[in-house]
CSV table of C-alpha atoms in Angstrom, one decimal:
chain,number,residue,atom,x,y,z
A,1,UNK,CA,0.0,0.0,0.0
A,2,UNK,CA,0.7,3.8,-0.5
A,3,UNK,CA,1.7,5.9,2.8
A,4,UNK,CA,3.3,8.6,4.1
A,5,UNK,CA,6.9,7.8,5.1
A,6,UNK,CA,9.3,9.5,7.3
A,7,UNK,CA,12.6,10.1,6.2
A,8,UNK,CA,14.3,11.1,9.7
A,9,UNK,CA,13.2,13.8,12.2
A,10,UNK,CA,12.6,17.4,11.5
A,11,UNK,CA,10.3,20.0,9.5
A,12,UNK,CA,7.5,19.0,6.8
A,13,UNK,CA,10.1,18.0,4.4
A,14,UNK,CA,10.7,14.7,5.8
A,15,UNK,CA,7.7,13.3,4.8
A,16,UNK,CA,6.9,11.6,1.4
A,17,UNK,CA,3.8,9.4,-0.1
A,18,UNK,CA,6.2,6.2,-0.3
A,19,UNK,CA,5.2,2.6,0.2
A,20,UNK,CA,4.8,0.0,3.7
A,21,UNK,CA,3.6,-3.4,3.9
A,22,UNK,CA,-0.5,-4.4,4.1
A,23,UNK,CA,-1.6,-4.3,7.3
A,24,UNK,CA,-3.1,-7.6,8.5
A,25,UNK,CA,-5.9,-7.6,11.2
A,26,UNK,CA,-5.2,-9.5,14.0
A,27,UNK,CA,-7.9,-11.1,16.5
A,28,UNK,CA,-10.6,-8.6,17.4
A,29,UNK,CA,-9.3,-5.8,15.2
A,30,UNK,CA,-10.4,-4.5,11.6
A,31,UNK,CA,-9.0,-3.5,8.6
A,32,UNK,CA,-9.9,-0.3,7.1
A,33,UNK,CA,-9.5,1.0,3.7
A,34,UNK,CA,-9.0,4.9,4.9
A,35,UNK,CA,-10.9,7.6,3.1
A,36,UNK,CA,-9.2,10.5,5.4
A,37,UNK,CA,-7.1,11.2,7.8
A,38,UNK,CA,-7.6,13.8,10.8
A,39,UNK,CA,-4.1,15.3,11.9
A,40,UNK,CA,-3.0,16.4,15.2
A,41,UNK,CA,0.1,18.2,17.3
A,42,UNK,CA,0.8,14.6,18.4
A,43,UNK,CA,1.8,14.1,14.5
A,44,UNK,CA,3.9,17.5,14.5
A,45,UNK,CA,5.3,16.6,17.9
A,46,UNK,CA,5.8,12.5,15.9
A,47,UNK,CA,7.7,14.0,12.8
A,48,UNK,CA,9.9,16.1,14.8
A,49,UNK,CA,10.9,12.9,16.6
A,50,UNK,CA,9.8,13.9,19.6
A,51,UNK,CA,6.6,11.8,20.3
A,52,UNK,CA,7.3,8.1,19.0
A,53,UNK,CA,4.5,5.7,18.6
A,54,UNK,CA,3.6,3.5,21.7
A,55,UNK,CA,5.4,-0.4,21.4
A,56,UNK,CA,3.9,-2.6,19.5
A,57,UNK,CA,1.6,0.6,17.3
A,58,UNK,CA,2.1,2.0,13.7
A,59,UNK,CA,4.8,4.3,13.2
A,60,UNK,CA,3.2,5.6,10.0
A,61,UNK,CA,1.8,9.1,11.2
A,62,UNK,CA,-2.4,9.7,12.2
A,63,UNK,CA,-4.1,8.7,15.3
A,64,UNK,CA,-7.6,8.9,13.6
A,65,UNK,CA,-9.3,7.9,10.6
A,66,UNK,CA,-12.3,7.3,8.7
A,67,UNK,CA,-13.1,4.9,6.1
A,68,UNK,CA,-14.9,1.3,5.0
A,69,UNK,CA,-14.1,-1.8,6.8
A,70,UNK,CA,-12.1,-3.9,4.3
A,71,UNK,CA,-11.9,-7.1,6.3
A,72,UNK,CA,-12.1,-8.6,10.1
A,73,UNK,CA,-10.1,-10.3,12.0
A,74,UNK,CA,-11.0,-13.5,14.3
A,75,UNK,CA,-13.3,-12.8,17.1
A,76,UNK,CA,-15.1,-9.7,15.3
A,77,UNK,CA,-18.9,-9.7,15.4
A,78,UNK,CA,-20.3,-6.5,16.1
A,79,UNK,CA,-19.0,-5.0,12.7
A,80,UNK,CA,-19.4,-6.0,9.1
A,81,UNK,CA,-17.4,-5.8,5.6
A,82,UNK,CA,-18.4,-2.3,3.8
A,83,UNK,CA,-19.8,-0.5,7.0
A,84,UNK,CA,-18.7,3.4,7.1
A,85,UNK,CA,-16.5,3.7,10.3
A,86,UNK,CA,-14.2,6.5,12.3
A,87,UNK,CA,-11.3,4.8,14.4
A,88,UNK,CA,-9.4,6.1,17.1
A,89,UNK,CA,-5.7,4.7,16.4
A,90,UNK,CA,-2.2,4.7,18.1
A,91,UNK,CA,-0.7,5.2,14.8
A,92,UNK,CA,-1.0,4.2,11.2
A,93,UNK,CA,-3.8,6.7,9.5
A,94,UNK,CA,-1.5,8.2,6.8
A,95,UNK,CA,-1.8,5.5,4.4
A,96,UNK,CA,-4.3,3.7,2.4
A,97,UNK,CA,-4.7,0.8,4.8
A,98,UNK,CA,-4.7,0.6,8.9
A,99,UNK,CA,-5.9,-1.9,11.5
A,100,UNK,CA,-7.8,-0.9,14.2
A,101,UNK,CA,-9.1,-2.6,17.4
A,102,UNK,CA,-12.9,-3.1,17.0
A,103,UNK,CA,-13.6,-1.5,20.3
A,104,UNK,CA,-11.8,1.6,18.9
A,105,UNK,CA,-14.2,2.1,16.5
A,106,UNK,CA,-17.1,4.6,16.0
A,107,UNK,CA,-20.1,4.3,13.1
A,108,UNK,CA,-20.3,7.6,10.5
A,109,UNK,CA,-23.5,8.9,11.2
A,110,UNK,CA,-25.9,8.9,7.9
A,111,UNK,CA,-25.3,12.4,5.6
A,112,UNK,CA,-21.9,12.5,7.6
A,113,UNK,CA,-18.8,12.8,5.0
A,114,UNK,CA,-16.3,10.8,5.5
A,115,UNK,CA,-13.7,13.7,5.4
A,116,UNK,CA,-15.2,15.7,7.9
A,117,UNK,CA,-15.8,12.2,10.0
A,118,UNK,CA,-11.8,11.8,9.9
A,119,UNK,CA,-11.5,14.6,12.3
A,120,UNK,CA,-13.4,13.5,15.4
A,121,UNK,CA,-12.3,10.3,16.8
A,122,UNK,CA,-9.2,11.5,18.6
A,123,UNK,CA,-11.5,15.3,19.8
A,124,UNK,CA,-14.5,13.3,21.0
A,125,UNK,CA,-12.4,11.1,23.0
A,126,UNK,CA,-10.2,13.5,24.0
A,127,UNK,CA,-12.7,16.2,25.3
A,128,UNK,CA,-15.5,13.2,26.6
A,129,UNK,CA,-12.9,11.6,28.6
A,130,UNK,CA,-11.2,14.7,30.1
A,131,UNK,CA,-14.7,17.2,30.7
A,132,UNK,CA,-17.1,14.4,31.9
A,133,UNK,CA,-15.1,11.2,32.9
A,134,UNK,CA,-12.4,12.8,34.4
A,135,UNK,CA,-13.7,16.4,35.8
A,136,UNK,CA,-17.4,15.4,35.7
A,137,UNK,CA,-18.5,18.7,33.8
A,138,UNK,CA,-21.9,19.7,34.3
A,139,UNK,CA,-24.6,22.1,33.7
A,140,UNK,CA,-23.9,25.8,34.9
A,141,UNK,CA,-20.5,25.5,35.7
A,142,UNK,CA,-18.3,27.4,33.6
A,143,UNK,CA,-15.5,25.5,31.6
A,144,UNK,CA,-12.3,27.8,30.4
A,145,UNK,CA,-10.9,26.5,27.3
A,146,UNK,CA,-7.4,27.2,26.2
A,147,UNK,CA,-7.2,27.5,22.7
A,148,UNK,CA,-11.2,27.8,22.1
A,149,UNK,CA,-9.8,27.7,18.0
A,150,UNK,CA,-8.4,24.4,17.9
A,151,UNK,CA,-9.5,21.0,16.6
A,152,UNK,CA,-10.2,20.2,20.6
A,153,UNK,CA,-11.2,23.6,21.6
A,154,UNK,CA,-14.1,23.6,19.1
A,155,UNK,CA,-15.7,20.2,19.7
A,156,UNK,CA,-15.4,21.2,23.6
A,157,UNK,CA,-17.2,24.6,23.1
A,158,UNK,CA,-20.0,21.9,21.8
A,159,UNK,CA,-20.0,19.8,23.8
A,160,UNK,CA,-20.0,22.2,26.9
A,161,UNK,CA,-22.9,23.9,25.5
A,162,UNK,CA,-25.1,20.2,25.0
A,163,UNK,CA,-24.2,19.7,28.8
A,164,UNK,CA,-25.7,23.1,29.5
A,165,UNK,CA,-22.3,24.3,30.9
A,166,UNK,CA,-20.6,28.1,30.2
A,167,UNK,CA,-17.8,28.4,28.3
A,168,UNK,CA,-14.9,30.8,28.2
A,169,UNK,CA,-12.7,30.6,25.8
A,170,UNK,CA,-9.1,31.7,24.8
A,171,UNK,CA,-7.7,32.3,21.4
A,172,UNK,CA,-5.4,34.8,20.3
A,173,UNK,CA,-7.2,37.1,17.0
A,174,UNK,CA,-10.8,38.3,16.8
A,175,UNK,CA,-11.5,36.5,14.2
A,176,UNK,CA,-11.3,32.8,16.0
A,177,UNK,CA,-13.3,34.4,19.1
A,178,UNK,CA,-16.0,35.5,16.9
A,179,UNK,CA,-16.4,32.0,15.6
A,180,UNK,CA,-16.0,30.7,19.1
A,181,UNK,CA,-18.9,32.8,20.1
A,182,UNK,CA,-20.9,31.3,17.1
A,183,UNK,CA,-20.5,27.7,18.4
A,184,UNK,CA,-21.4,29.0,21.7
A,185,UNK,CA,-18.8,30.0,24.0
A,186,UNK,CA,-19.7,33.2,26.0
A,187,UNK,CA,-16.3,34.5,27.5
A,188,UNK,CA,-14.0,35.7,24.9
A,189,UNK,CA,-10.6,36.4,26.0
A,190,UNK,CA,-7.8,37.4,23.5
A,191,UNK,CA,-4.6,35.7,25.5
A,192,UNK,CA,-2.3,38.9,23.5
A,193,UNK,CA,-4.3,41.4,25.0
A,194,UNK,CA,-6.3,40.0,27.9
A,195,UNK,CA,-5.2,38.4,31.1
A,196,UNK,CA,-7.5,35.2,31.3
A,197,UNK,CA,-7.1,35.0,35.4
A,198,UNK,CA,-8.6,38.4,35.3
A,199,UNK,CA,-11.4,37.8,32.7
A,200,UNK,CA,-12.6,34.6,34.3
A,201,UNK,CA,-12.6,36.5,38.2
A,202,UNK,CA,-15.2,39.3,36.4
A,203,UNK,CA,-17.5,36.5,35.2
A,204,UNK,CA,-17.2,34.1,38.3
A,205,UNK,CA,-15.7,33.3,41.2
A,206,UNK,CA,-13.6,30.9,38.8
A,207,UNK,CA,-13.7,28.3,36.4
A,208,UNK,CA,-15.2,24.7,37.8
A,209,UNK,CA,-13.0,23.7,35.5
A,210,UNK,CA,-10.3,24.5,33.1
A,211,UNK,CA,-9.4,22.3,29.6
A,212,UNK,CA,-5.4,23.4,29.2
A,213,UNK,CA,-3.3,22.6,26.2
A,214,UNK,CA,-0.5,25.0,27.3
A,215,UNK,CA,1.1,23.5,30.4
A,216,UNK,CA,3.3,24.3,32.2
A,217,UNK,CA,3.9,28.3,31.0
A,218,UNK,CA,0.4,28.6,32.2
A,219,UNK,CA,0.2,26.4,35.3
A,220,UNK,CA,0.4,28.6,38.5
A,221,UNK,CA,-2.2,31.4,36.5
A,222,UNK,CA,-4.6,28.2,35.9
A,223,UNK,CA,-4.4,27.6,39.8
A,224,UNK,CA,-5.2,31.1,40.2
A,225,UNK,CA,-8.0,31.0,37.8
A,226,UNK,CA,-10.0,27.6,39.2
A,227,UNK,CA,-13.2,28.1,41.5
A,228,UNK,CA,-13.5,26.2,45.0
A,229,UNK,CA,-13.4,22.3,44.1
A,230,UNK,CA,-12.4,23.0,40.2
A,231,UNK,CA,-10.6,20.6,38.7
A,232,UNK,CA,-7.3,21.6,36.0
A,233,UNK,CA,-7.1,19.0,33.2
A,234,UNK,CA,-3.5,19.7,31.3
A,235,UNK,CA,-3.9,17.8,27.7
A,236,UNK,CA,-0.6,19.2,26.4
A,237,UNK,CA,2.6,20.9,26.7
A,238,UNK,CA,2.8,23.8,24.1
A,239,UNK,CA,4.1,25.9,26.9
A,240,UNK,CA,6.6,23.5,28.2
A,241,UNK,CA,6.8,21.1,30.3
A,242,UNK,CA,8.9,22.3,33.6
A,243,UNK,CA,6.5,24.7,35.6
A,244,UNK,CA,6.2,25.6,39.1
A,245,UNK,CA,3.1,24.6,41.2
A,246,UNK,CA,1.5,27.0,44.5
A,247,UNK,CA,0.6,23.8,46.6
A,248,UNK,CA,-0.8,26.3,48.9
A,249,UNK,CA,-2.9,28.1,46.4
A,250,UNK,CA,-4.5,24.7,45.2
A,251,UNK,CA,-5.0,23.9,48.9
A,252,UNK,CA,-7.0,26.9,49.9
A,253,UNK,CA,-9.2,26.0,46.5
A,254,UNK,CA,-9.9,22.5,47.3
A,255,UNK,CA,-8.2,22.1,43.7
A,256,UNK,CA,-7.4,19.5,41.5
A,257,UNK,CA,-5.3,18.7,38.6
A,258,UNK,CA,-5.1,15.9,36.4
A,259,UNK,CA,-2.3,15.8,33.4
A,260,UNK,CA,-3.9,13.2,31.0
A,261,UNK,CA,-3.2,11.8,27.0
A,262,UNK,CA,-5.3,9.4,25.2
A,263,UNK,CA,-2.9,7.6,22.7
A,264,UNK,CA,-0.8,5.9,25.6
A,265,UNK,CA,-3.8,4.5,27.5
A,266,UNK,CA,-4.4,0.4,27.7
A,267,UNK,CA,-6.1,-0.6,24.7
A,268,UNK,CA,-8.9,-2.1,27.4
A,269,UNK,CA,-9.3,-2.1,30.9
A,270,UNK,CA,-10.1,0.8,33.4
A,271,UNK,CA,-9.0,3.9,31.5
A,272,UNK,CA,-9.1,2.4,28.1
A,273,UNK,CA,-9.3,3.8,24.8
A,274,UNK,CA,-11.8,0.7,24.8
A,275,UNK,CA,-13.7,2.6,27.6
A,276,UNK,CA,-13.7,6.1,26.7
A,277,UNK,CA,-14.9,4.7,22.8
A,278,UNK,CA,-18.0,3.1,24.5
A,279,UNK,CA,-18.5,6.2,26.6
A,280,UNK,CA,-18.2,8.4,23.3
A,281,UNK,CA,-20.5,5.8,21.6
A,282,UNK,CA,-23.4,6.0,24.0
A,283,UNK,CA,-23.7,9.7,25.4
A,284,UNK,CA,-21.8,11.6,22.5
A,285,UNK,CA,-22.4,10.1,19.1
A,286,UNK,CA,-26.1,10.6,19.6
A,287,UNK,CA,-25.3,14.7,19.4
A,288,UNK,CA,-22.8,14.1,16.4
A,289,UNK,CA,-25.7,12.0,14.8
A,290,UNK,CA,-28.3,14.6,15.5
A,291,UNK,CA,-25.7,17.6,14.5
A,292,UNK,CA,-26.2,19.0,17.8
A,293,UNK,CA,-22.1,18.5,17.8
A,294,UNK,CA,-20.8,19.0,14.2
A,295,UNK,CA,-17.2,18.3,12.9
A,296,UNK,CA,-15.4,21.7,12.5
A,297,UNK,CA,-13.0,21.5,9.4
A,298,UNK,CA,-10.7,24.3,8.5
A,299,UNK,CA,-9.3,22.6,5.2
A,300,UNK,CA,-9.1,19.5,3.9
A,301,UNK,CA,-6.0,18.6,1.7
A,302,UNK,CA,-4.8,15.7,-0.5
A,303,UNK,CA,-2.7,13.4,1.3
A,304,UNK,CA,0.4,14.1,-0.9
A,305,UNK,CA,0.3,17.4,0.1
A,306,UNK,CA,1.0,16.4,3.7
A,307,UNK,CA,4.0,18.5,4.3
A,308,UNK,CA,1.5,21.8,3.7
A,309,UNK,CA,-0.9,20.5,5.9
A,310,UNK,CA,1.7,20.1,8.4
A,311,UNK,CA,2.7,23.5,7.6
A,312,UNK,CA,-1.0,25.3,8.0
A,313,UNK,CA,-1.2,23.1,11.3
A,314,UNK,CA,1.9,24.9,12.1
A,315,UNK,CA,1.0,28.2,11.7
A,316,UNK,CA,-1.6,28.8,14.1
A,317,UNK,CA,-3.9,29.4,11.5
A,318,UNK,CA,-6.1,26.7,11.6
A,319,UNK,CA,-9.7,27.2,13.0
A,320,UNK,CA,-11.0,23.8,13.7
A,321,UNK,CA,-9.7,20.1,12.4
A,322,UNK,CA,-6.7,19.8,9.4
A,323,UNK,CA,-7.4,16.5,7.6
A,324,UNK,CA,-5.8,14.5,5.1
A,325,UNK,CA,-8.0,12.9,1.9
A,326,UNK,CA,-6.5,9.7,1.0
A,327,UNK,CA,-9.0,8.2,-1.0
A,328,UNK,CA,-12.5,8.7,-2.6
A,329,UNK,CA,-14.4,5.7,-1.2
């Protein structure tokens, strides 16, 4: 099969459409013939060579995918040949063909494309298991999201909202708050003009809880910024990863803070990828089905131009989901 290869770590330039073996599904997993792929920092952060694949996964870029199942493996029964599928992968979505574990996998809602399905496997899981199974969002609180503009930031502004949560949002132009407001966040705060801690005390007493993809740059202001008994859930480390932590300041809140990744979890088990899939599955997919939580897509390009979409990804540009076409299926 056809897929992007890596040739060493470092900038865009280092990837090329090439050539890997078929895939083989193993017992309980699927093969997919991949229509799209959705792309994420993890695959900057891959490329770069600082973020290698987890043993035993892919180490062909994409932790997401849609497409048609192509074939099953031994012990598959819930899934057939030819059904319209999203997977949530460790690796292995830029190319033509992936496996996936069968608990991994999500149907494409009728009317759904499968471009714009590409890009929600790794967000829904990502937001579902950090707002609601790990900080146990509800309705009224108010939920501060750090880059309100991203892939993640956009599908939590949804999801807030379906919970009947408020949300405040940061993003650095305008422009992306404006469309933040559109999908229904309430707060805007410009992070190059604003200081957040300040904006969130004017609204609230604090944010119940707070959805960070900075770390550790912004770790003692999230402290400041958290309400009694909020919770800080750090999902990445675009602002480092050394920071320095008021134990005293998170004391006197009742706080706390919970550092979490999805592509490293157990592929079953408490915690699983095969946990947070059913989770997504039964509470979630319902609003995805029902459009109540749509896929945001800022551009969708041809999977030999990966090294641009890498590039737009990049640049801070993006509002909403990159993805990858692969294949008209």
């Amino acid at each position: 099969m056809h897929a992007i290869e890596l040739n060493g770590s470092g900038g865009p330039e280092v990837m090329a459409w090439g050539n890997a073996p078929d895939p083989v599904p193993g017992h309980g997993e699927v093969l997919i013939e991949v229509a799209a792929a959705g792309m994420n920092r993890a695959d900057l952060m891959q490329r770069q060579g600082f973020y290698p694949p987890p043993p035993g996964a892919s180490e062909v870029l994409g932790l997401e995918c849609s497409g048609v199942i192509a074939a099953l493996g031994d012990g598959v029964h819930d899934w057939q040949v030819g059904d319209r599928v999203c997977a949530l992968l460790s690796g292995g979505a830029y190319a033509e063909k992936v496996v996936a574990p069968a608990t991994q996998l999500l149907p494409v809602p009728d009317g759904l494309d499968l471009g714009a399905a590409a890009g929600l496997p790794e967000v829904a899981a990502t937001v579902w298991s950090n707002l609601v199974m790990t900080a146990g969002l509800q309705s009224g609180q108010l939920l501060l999201i750090h880059g309100g503009g991203s892939g993640i930031g956009t599908h939590a502004i949804q999801v807030a909202r379906s919970l009947g949560a408020r949300v405040a949002v940061t993003a650095g132009s305008a422009e992306k708050l404006q469309r933040c407001k559109e999908l229904g966040a309430s707060l805007l705060i410009n992070y190059k003009e604003d200081d957040f801690v300040a904006a969130v005390r004017a609204e609230s007493s604090g944010a119940d809880v707070i959805f960070d993809n900075m770390g550790a740059v912004y770790l003692s202001r999230n402290v400041d910024a958290l309400a009694n008994f909020g919770h800080l859930v750090i999902i990445g480390m675009q602002g480092g990863v050394n920071g320095e932590l008021n134990v005293a300041a998170l004391l006197r809140k009742w706080g706390t803070v919970h550092a979490t990744n999805v592509r490293n979890r157990p592929a079953t088990g408490h915690g699983s990828k095969a946990e947070i899939i059913a989770e997504v599955n039964r509470h979630l997919w319902p609003l995805v089905a029902d459009g109540t939580v749509a896929p945001v897509i800022h551009a969708e390009l041809p999977i030999t131009e990966a090294g641009e979409a890498h590039r737009l990804l990049e640049s801070g540009e993006a509002f909403g989901k990159v993805v990858l076409r692969v294949q008209d299926l």
